[in-house]
Short mmCIF file of C-alpha atoms in Angstrom, two decimals:
data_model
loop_
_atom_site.label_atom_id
_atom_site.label_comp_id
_atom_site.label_asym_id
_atom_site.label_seq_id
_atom_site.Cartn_x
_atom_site.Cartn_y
_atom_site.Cartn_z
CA UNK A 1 -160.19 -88.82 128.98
CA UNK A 2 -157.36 -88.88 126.22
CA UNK A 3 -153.96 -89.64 127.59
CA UNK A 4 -151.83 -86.87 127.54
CA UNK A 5 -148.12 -86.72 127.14
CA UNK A 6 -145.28 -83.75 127.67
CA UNK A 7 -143.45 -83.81 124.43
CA UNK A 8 -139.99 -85.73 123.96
CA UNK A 9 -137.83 -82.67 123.96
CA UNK A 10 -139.24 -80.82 126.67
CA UNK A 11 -139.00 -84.06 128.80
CA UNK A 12 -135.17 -84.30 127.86
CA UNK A 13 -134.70 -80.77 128.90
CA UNK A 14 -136.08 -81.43 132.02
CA UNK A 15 -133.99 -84.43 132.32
CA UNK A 16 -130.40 -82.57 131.48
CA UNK A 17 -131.56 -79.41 133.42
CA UNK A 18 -132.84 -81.09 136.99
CA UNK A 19 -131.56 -83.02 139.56
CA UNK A 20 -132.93 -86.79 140.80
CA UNK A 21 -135.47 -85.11 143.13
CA UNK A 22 -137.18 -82.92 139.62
CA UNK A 23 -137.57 -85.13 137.15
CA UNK A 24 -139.07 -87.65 140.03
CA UNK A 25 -141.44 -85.21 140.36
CA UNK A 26 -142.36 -84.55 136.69
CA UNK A 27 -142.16 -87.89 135.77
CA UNK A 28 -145.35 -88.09 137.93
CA UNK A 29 -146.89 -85.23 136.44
CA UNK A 30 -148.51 -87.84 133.51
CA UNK A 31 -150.61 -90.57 134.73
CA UNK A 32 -150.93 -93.50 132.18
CA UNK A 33 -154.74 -93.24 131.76
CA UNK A 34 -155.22 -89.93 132.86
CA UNK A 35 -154.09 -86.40 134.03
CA UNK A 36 -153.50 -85.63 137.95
CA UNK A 37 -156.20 -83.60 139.20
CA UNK A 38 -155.39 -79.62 139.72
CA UNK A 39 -154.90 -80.60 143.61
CA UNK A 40 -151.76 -82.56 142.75
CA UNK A 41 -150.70 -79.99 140.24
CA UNK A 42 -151.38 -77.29 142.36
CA UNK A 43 -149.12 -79.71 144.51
CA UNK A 44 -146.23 -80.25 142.43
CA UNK A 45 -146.24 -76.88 141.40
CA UNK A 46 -145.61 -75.23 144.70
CA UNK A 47 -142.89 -78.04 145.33
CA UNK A 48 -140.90 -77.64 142.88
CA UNK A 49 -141.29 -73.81 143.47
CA UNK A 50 -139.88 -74.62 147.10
CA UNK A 51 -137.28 -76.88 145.87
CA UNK A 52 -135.43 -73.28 143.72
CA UNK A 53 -136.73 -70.58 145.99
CA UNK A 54 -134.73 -72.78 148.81
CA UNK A 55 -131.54 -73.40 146.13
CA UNK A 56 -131.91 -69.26 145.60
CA UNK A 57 -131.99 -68.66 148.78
CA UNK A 58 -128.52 -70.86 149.71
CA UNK A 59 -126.76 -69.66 146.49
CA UNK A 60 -127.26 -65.86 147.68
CA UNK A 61 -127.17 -66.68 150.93
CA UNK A 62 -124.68 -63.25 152.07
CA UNK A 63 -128.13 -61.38 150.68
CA UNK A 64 -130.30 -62.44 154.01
CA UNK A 65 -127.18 -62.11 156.68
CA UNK A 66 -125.42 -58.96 157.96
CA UNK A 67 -121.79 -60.76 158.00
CA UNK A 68 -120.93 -59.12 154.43
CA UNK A 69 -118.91 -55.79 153.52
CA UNK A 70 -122.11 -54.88 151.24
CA UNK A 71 -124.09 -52.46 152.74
CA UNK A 72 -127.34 -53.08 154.83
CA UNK A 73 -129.93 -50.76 153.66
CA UNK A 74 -133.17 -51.00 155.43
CA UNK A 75 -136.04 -49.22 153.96
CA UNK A 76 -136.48 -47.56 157.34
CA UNK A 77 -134.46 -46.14 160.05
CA UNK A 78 -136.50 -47.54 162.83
CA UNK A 79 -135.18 -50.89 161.62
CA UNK A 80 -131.27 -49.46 161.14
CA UNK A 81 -130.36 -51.37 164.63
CA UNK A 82 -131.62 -54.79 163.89
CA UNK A 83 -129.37 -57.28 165.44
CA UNK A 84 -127.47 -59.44 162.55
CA UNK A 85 -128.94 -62.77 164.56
CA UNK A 86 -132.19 -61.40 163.58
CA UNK A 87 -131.29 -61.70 160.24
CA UNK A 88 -130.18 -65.03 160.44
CA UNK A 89 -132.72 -65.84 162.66
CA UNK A 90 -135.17 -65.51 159.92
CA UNK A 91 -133.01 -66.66 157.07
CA UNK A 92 -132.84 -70.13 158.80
CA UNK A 93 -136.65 -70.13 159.79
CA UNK A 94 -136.99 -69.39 155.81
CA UNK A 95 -134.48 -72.29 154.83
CA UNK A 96 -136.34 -74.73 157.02
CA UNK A 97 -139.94 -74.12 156.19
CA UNK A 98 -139.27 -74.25 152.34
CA UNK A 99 -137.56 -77.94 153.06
CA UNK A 100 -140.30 -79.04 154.79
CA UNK A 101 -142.77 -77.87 151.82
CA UNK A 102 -140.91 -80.41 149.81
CA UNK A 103 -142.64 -82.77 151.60
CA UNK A 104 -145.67 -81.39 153.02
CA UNK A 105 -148.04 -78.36 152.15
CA UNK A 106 -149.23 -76.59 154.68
CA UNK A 107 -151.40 -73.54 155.04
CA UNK A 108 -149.98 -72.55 158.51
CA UNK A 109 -146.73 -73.31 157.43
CA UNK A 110 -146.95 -70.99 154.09
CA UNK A 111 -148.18 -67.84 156.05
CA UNK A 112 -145.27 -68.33 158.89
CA UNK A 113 -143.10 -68.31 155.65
CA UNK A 114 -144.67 -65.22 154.32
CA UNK A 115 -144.32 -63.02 157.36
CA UNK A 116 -140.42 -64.52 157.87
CA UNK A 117 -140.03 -63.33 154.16
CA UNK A 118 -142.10 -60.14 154.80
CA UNK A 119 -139.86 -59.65 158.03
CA UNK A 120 -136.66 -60.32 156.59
CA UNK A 121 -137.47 -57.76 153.48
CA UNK A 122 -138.04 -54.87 155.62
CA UNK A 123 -134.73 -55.27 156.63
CA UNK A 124 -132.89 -54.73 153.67
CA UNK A 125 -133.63 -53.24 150.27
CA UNK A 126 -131.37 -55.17 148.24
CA UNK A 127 -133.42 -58.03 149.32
CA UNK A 128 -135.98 -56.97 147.27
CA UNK A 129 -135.10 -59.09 143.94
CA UNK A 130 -137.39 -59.82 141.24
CA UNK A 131 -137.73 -63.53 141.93
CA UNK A 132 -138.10 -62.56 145.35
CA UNK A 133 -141.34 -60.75 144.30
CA UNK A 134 -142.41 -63.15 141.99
CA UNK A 135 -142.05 -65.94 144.80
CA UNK A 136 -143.49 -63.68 147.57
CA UNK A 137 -146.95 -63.12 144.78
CA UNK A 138 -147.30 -66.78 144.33
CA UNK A 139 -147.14 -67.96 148.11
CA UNK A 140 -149.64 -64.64 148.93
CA UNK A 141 -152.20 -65.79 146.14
CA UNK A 142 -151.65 -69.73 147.37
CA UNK A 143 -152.26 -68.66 150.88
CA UNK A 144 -155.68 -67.15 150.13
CA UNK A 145 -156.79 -69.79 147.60
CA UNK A 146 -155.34 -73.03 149.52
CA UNK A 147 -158.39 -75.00 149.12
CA UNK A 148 -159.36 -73.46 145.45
CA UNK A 149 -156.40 -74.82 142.71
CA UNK A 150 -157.96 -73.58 140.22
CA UNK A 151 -157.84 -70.29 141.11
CA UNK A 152 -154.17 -70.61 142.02
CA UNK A 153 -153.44 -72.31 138.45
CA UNK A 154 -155.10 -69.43 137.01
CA UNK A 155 -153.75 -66.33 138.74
CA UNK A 156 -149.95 -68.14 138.16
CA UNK A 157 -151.25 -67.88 134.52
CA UNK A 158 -152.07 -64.29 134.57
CA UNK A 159 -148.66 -63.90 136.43
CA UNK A 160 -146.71 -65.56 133.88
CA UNK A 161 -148.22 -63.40 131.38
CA UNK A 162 -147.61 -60.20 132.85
CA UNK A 163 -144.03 -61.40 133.33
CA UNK A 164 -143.24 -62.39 129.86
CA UNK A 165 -145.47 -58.78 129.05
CA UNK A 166 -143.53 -55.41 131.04
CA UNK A 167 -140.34 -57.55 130.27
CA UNK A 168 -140.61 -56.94 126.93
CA UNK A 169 -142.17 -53.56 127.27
CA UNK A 170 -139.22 -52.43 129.15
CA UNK A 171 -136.88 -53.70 126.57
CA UNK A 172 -137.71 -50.78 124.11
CA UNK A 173 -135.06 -48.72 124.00
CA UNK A 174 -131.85 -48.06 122.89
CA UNK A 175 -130.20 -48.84 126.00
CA UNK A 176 -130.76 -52.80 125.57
CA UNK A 177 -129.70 -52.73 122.05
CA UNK A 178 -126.31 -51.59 123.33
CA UNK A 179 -125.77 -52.62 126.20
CA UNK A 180 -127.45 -56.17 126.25
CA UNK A 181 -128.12 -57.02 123.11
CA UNK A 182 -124.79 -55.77 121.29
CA UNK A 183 -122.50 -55.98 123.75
CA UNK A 184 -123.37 -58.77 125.96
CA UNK A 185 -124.74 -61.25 123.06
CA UNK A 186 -123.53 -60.38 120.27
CA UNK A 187 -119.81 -59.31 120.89
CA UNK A 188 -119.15 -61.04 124.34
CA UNK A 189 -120.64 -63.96 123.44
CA UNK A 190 -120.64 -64.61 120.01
CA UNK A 191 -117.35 -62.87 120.14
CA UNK A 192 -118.76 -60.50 116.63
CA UNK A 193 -116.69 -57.50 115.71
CA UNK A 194 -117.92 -53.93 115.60
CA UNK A 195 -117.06 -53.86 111.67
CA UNK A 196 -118.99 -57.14 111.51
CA UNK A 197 -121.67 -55.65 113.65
CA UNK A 198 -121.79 -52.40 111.37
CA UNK A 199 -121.65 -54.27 107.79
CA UNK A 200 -124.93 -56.24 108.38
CA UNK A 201 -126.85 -54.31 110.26
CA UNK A 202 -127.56 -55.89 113.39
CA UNK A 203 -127.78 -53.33 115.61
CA UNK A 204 -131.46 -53.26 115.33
CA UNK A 205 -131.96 -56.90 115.03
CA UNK A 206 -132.34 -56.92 118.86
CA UNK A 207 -135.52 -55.46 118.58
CA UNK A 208 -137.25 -59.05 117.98
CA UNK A 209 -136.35 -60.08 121.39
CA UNK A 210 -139.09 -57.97 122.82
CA UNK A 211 -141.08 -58.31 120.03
CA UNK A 212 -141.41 -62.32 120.46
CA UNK A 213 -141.24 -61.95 124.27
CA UNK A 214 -144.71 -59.46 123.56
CA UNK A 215 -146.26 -61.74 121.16
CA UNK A 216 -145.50 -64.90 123.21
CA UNK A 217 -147.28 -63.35 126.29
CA UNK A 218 -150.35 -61.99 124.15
CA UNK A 219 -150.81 -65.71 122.97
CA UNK A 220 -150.33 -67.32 126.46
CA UNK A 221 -153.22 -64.83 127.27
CA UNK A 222 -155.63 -65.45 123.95
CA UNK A 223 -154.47 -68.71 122.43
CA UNK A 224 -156.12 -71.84 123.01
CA UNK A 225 -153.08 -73.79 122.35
CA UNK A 226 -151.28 -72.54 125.42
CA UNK A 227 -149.06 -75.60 125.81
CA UNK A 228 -147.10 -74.92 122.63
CA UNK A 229 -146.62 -71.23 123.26
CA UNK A 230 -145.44 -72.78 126.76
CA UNK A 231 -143.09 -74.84 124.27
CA UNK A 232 -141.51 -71.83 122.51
CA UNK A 233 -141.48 -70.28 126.30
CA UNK A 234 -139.57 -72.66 127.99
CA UNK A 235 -136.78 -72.41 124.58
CA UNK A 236 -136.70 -68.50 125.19
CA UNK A 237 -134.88 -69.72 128.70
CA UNK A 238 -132.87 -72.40 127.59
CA UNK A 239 -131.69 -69.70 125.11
CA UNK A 240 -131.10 -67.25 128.08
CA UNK A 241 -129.45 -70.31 130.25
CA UNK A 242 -126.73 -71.29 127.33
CA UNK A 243 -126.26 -67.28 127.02
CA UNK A 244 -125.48 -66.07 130.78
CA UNK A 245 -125.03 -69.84 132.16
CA UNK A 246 -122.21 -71.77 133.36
CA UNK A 247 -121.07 -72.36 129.80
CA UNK A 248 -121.93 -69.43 128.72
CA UNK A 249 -121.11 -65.57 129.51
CA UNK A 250 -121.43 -67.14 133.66
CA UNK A 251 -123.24 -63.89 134.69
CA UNK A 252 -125.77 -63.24 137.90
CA UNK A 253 -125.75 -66.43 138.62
CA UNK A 254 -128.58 -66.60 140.95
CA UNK A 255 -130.50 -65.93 137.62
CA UNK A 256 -130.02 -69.43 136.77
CA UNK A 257 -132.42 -70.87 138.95
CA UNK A 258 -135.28 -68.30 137.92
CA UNK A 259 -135.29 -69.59 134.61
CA UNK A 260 -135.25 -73.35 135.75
CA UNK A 261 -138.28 -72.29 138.32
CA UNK A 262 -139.76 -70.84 135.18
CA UNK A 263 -138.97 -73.76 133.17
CA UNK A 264 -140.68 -75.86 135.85
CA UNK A 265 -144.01 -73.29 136.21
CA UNK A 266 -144.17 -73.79 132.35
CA UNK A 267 -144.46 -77.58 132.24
CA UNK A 268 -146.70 -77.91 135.79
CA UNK A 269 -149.38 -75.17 134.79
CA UNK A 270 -150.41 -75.69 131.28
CA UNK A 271 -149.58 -79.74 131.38
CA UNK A 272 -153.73 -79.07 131.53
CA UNK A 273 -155.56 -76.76 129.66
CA UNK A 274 -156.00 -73.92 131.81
CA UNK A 275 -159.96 -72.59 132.38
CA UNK A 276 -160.85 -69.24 131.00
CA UNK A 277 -160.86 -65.87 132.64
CA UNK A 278 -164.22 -64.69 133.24
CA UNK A 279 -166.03 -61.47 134.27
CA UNK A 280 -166.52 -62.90 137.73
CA UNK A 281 -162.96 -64.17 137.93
CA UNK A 282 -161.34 -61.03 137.66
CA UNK A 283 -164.28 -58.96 139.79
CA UNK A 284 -162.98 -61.62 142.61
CA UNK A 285 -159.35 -61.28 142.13
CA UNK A 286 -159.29 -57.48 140.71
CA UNK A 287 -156.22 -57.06 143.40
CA UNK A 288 -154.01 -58.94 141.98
CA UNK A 289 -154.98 -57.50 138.37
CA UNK A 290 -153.83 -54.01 139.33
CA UNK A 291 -150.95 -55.10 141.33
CA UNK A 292 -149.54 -57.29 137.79
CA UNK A 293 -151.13 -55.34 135.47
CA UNK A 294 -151.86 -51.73 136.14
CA UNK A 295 -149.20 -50.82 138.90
CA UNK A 296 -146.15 -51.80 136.71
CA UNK A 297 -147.55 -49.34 134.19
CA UNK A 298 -146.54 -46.72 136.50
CA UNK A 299 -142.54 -47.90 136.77
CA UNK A 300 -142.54 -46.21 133.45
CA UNK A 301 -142.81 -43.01 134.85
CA UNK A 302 -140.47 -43.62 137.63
CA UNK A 303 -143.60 -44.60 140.56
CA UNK A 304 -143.35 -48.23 140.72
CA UNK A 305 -140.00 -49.80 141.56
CA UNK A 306 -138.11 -51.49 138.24
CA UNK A 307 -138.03 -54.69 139.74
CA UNK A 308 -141.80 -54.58 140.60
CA UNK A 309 -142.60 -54.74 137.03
CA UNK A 310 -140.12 -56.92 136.11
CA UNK A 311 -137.50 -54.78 134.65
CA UNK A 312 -135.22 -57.37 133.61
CA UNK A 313 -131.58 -57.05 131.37
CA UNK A 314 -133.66 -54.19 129.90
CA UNK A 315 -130.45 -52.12 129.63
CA UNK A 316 -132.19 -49.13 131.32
CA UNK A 317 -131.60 -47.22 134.72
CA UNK A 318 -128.70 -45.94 136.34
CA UNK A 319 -125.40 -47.65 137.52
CA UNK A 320 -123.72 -46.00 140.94
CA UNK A 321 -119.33 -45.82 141.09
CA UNK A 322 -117.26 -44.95 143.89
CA UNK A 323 -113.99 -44.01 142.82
CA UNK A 324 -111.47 -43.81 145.66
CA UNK A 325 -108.09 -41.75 146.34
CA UNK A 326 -106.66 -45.77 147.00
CA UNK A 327 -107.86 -48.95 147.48
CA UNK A 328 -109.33 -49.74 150.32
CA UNK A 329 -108.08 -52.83 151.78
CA UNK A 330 -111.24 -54.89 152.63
CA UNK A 331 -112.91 -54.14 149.25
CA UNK A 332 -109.85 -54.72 147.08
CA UNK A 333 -111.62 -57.98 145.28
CA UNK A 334 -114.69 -55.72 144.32
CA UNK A 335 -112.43 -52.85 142.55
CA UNK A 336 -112.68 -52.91 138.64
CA UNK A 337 -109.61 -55.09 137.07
CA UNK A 338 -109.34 -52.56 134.03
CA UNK A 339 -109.25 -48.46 134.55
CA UNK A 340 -112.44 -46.54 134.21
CA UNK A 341 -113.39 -43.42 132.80
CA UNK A 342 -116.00 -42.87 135.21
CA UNK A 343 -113.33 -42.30 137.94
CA UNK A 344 -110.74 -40.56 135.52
CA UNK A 345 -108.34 -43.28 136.42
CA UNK A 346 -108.79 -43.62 140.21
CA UNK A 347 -109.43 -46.59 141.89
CA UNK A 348 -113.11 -48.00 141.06
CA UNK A 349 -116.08 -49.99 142.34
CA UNK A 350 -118.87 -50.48 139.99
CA UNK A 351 -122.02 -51.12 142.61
CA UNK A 352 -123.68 -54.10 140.30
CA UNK A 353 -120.20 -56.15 139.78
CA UNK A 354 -119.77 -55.65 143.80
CA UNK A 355 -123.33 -56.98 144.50
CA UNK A 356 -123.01 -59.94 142.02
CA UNK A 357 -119.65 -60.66 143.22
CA UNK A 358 -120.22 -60.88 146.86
CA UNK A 359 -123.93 -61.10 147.68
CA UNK A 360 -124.94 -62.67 144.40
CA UNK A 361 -127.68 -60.20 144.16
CA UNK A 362 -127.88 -57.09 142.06
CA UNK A 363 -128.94 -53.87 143.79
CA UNK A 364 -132.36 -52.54 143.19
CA UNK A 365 -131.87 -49.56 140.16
CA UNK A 366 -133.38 -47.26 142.23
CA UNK A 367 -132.23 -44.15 142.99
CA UNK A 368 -133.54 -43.37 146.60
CA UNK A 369 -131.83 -46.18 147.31
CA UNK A 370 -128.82 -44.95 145.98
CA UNK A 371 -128.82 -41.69 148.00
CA UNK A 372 -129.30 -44.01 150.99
CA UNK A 373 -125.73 -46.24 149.87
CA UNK A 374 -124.17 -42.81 149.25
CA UNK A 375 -124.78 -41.77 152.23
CA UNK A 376 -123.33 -45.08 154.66
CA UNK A 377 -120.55 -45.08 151.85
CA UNK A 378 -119.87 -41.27 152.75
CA UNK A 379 -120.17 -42.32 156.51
CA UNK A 380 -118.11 -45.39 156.43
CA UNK A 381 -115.06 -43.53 154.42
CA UNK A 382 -114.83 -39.92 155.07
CA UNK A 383 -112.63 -37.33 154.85
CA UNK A 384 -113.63 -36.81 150.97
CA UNK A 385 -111.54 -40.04 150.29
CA UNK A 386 -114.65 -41.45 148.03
CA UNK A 387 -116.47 -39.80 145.33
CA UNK A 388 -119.52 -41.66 144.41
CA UNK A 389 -120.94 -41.08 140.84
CA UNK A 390 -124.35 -42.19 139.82
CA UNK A 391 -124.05 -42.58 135.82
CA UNK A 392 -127.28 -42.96 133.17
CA UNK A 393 -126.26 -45.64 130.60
CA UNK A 394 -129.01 -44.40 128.00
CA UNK A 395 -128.11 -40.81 128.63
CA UNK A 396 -124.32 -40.93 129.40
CA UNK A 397 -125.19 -38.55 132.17
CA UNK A 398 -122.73 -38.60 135.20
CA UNK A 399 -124.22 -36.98 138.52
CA UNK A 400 -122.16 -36.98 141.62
CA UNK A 401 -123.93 -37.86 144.79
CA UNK A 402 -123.19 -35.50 147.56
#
């Protein structure tokens, strides 16, 4: 067979972007006669995988424990009295199992990881992330197909695309123009003015970001040259890195290592070609076809949850305030810096800058969960001393939460 290489750039990127222990590990993704065989790139792939679920996992580490001022929503009341060593009972299991991954793959070990993660979830809504999900999909689908990499290679494929596809999707509307593509890129960090803004149009310019983000996940699913639209893939997130990053607009930081995970899945699964997907394929794995494919459909229409269907900087969905009569001692670093018109000048705690701040974790855009932070908010500081607002950025609707 033809020796393959990873192209210059891509390698550099991975050189700049990774620590020692990565580009060990992609330096051995290219033989010199020949390319590994799927089992070590099934290998590699679910290592490196380990190696940023684990980093996630430490970086919003106040997500998976109880000792945090955030609230602890579980999705259940039978689970409202869970001890907090529970929680970091399972949090530590977690921790542990993904470091020993690093250095050995095992099938027991991935389904006691699974049920810790499954366990720890039920706990708390917030825990519910997107990379969460994405993670929890791929260890599922590696459980069941442990001896079988190609079918693991394959249904990370369809993944990928169905990532790259409702992200787009859900970027349609006039909500991301504003409030992510205007204001976040264009005037926060290329620091344009609204005049400047205005005069040449670009308003509507943002509409190619989920144009190409559409396109590039039609050709990951049709083209044959799947490597090069991996290419152009892993630029999109370099893009999105220098943009909310470090040196950047430093926003959700816990973001950052998604995109270097994604980075990562890019280079691992199509350093081969990847085998077609037949009839038989998908009559074998038709669960995980709804679950990416058909059940995000639904999020649309407000029956799938946003982060499900990988809702992401989409602009859309509702933001929840609590303006207060004062501040409230223990949550004085969460209260917004500048006044707010939400609150009419009161004291003011936007929910998403609390999460970020504290837990490093945004809260799930979904509004029975909402009524359920209300409500311990309501409990926690009565005597009508907090009014908590839920406000619709596409609509400018305000709606107070009783």
């Amino acid at each position: 067979m033809a020796s393959r290489t990873i192209c210059p750039g891509c390698f550099l990127l991975i050189s700049i972007e990774f620590d020692t222990f990565d580009k060990i590990l992609f330096q051995k993704l290219v033989y010199t006669g020949k390319l590994i065989s799927e089992k070590q790139q099934v290998s590699y792939f679910i290592k490196v995988v380990a190696f940023f679920w684990l980093a996630t996992k430490i970086w919003s580490y106040k997500t998976w424990i109880t000792d945090r001022i955030y609230p602890v929503i579980p999705p259940l009341d039978i689970v409202k009295n869970v001890p907090g060593f529970v929680h970091l009972f399972l949090f530590g299991f977690s921790l542990l199992a993904l470091l020993v991954i690093l250095f050995k793959e095992s099938r027991l070990l991935l389904i006691s990881l699974f049920l810790s993660e499954m366990l720890s979830c039920s706990l708390d809504t917030v825990r519910w992330q997107p990379w969460e999900y994405m993670y929890m999909c791929i260890l599922l689908m590696t459980i069941i197909n442990f001896h079988k990499p190609k079918n693991i290679l394959l249904l990370t494929h369809l993944l990928l695309v169905s990532i790259y596809l409702f992200s787009g999707l859900h970027k349609f509307n006039r909500g991301f123009l504003s409030l992510v593509w205007m204001n976040m890129i264009l005037i926060d960090f290329f620091g344009l003015s609204m005049d400047l803004i205005l005069k040449y149009k670009l308003f509507f310019v943002g509409l190619l970001i989920p144009i190409v983000e559409l396109v590039l996940a039609g050709l990951l699913l049709i083209s044959k040259s799947k490597r090069r639209i991996s290419y152009i893939l892993i630029l999109v997130h370099v893009i999105i890195l220098i943009v909310i990053g470090p040196f950047g607009l430093q926003y959700n930081s816990v973001v950052w290592f998604w995109n270097l995970v994604m980075i990562g899945m890019l280079l691992i699964i199509y350093v081969k070609p990847i085998d077609p997907v037949t009839k038989s394929f998908c009559t074998s794995n038709f669960y995980w076809l709804v679950l990416w494919f058909v059940m995000p459909g639904f999020s649309f229409f407000g029956h799938w949850y946003q982060y499900f269907s990988f809702n992401l900087y989409s602009g859309k969905g509702e933001q929840l305030y609590f303006c207060f009569s004062e501040k409230k001692g223990e949550l004085k670093p969460y209260f917004d810096p500048k006044m707010n018109t939400i609150c009419l000048g009161k004291p003011c705690i936007n929910l998403q800058n609390w999460a970020l701040a504290e837990i490093k974790s945004a809260p799930l855009p979904e509004t029975e969960i909402y009524r359920k932070i209300a409500v311990y908010m309501k409990q926690k500081y009565p005597n009508d001393s907090i009014k908590i607002i839920s406000y619709d950025l596409q609509t400018q609707k305000r709606v107070e939460m009783k």
